[in-house]
Amino acid sequence: MFLTMIAAKIRSYFRYRETVRELSRLTDRELDDLGLSRSEIPFVARTHAAI
C-alpha cells in the first residue's frame, strides 16, 4: 500500500512537470486563446496532475 501511494505521487509529479513544460512553451497569445495567463500555469498544472 505504501509503495502504491509513493508511485502515485511520483506519477502525479511527472504529470505536473509535463503540464507546466507544455503550457510554458505556448505564447501569451495562445494562452489567452485558452483563457489562461502565465501566472495560472502552476494552478492549472496542479489541477491536471490531481486527476
Short mmCIF file of N, CA and C in Angstrom, two decimals:
data_model
loop_
_atom_site.label_atom_id
_atom_site.label_comp_id
_atom_site.label_asym_id
_atom_site.label_seq_id
_atom_site.Cartn_x
_atom_site.Cartn_y
_atom_site.Cartn_z
N MET A 1 0.82 -1.19 0.00
CA MET A 1 0.00 0.00 0.00
C MET A 1 0.87 1.26 0.00
N PHE A 2 1.89 1.28 0.83
CA PHE A 2 2.77 2.44 0.93
C PHE A 2 3.48 2.70 -0.39
N LEU A 3 3.99 1.65 -1.02
CA LEU A 3 4.68 1.81 -2.30
C LEU A 3 3.74 2.29 -3.40
N THR A 4 2.50 1.85 -3.34
CA THR A 4 1.50 2.29 -4.31
C THR A 4 1.25 3.78 -4.18
N MET A 5 1.18 4.26 -2.94
CA MET A 5 0.97 5.69 -2.70
C MET A 5 2.16 6.51 -3.20
N ILE A 6 3.35 6.03 -2.95
CA ILE A 6 4.55 6.74 -3.41
C ILE A 6 4.59 6.77 -4.94
N ALA A 7 4.29 5.65 -5.56
CA ALA A 7 4.28 5.59 -7.03
C ALA A 7 3.24 6.55 -7.60
N ALA A 8 2.08 6.66 -6.98
CA ALA A 8 1.05 7.57 -7.44
C ALA A 8 1.51 9.02 -7.30
N LYS A 9 2.18 9.35 -6.22
CA LYS A 9 2.70 10.71 -6.02
C LYS A 9 3.75 11.05 -7.07
N ILE A 10 4.60 10.09 -7.37
CA ILE A 10 5.64 10.32 -8.38
C ILE A 10 5.01 10.53 -9.76
N ARG A 11 4.02 9.71 -10.12
CA ARG A 11 3.33 9.88 -11.40
C ARG A 11 2.64 11.23 -11.46
N SER A 12 2.03 11.64 -10.35
CA SER A 12 1.36 12.93 -10.29
C SER A 12 2.36 14.06 -10.48
N TYR A 13 3.52 13.96 -9.86
CA TYR A 13 4.56 14.97 -10.01
C TYR A 13 5.02 15.07 -11.47
N PHE A 14 5.22 13.93 -12.12
CA PHE A 14 5.64 13.94 -13.53
C PHE A 14 4.57 14.55 -14.42
N ARG A 15 3.28 14.27 -14.15
CA ARG A 15 2.20 14.90 -14.91
C ARG A 15 2.22 16.41 -14.71
N TYR A 16 2.45 16.85 -13.47
CA TYR A 16 2.54 18.27 -13.17
C TYR A 16 3.67 18.93 -13.97
N ARG A 17 4.87 18.35 -13.91
CA ARG A 17 6.01 18.93 -14.61
C ARG A 17 5.78 18.97 -16.13
N GLU A 18 5.21 17.91 -16.68
CA GLU A 18 4.95 17.88 -18.12
C GLU A 18 3.94 18.96 -18.51
N THR A 19 2.90 19.14 -17.71
CA THR A 19 1.89 20.15 -18.00
C THR A 19 2.49 21.55 -17.92
N VAL A 20 3.31 21.81 -16.90
CA VAL A 20 3.97 23.11 -16.79
C VAL A 20 4.86 23.34 -18.01
N ARG A 21 5.61 22.34 -18.39
CA ARG A 21 6.52 22.46 -19.53
C ARG A 21 5.75 22.78 -20.82
N GLU A 22 4.68 22.05 -21.06
CA GLU A 22 3.91 22.25 -22.29
C GLU A 22 3.23 23.61 -22.31
N LEU A 23 2.62 24.01 -21.20
CA LEU A 23 1.95 25.30 -21.17
C LEU A 23 2.95 26.45 -21.24
N SER A 24 4.11 26.27 -20.68
CA SER A 24 5.13 27.33 -20.71
C SER A 24 5.67 27.57 -22.11
N ARG A 25 5.58 26.58 -22.96
CA ARG A 25 6.04 26.71 -24.34
C ARG A 25 5.10 27.56 -25.19
N LEU A 26 3.87 27.72 -24.74
CA LEU A 26 2.89 28.48 -25.52
C LEU A 26 3.18 29.97 -25.41
N THR A 27 2.82 30.69 -26.46
CA THR A 27 2.96 32.14 -26.44
C THR A 27 1.85 32.74 -25.58
N ASP A 28 2.01 34.01 -25.22
CA ASP A 28 0.97 34.68 -24.45
C ASP A 28 -0.35 34.71 -25.23
N ARG A 29 -0.26 34.85 -26.52
CA ARG A 29 -1.47 34.87 -27.36
C ARG A 29 -2.18 33.52 -27.31
N GLU A 30 -1.42 32.43 -27.41
CA GLU A 30 -2.02 31.10 -27.36
C GLU A 30 -2.64 30.83 -25.99
N LEU A 31 -1.95 31.26 -24.93
CA LEU A 31 -2.51 31.11 -23.59
C LEU A 31 -3.80 31.91 -23.45
N ASP A 32 -3.82 33.12 -24.01
CA ASP A 32 -5.02 33.94 -23.96
C ASP A 32 -6.17 33.27 -24.70
N ASP A 33 -5.88 32.61 -25.81
CA ASP A 33 -6.91 31.87 -26.54
C ASP A 33 -7.52 30.76 -25.68
N LEU A 34 -6.70 30.21 -24.77
CA LEU A 34 -7.19 29.18 -23.86
C LEU A 34 -7.84 29.77 -22.62
N GLY A 35 -7.76 31.08 -22.48
CA GLY A 35 -8.33 31.74 -21.32
C GLY A 35 -7.43 31.68 -20.10
N LEU A 36 -6.11 31.57 -20.34
CA LEU A 36 -5.15 31.48 -19.25
C LEU A 36 -4.13 32.60 -19.32
N SER A 37 -3.52 32.87 -18.18
CA SER A 37 -2.37 33.77 -18.15
C SER A 37 -1.19 32.96 -17.61
N ARG A 38 0.00 33.48 -17.78
CA ARG A 38 1.20 32.76 -17.33
C ARG A 38 1.15 32.47 -15.83
N SER A 39 0.58 33.38 -15.07
CA SER A 39 0.55 33.18 -13.62
C SER A 39 -0.36 32.03 -13.20
N GLU A 40 -1.24 31.58 -14.08
CA GLU A 40 -2.16 30.50 -13.77
C GLU A 40 -1.61 29.11 -14.11
N ILE A 41 -0.48 29.06 -14.78
CA ILE A 41 0.08 27.78 -15.22
C ILE A 41 0.29 26.80 -14.06
N PRO A 42 0.92 27.20 -12.95
CA PRO A 42 1.10 26.22 -11.85
C PRO A 42 -0.22 25.69 -11.30
N PHE A 43 -1.22 26.54 -11.16
CA PHE A 43 -2.52 26.09 -10.67
C PHE A 43 -3.16 25.09 -11.62
N VAL A 44 -3.15 25.40 -12.91
CA VAL A 44 -3.73 24.50 -13.90
C VAL A 44 -2.98 23.18 -13.91
N ALA A 45 -1.67 23.23 -13.79
CA ALA A 45 -0.86 22.01 -13.79
C ALA A 45 -1.16 21.16 -12.55
N ARG A 46 -1.30 21.80 -11.39
CA ARG A 46 -1.64 21.04 -10.17
C ARG A 46 -3.01 20.40 -10.30
N THR A 47 -3.95 21.14 -10.86
CA THR A 47 -5.30 20.60 -11.05
C THR A 47 -5.26 19.40 -11.99
N HIS A 48 -4.52 19.53 -13.07
CA HIS A 48 -4.41 18.43 -14.03
C HIS A 48 -3.72 17.21 -13.41
N ALA A 49 -2.69 17.44 -12.63
CA ALA A 49 -1.93 16.33 -12.04
C ALA A 49 -2.76 15.59 -11.00
N ALA A 50 -3.71 16.26 -10.39
CA ALA A 50 -4.52 15.63 -9.34
C ALA A 50 -5.57 14.70 -9.92
N ILE A 51 -5.84 14.81 -11.20
CA ILE A 51 -6.89 13.97 -11.84
C ILE A 51 -6.37 12.57 -12.03
#
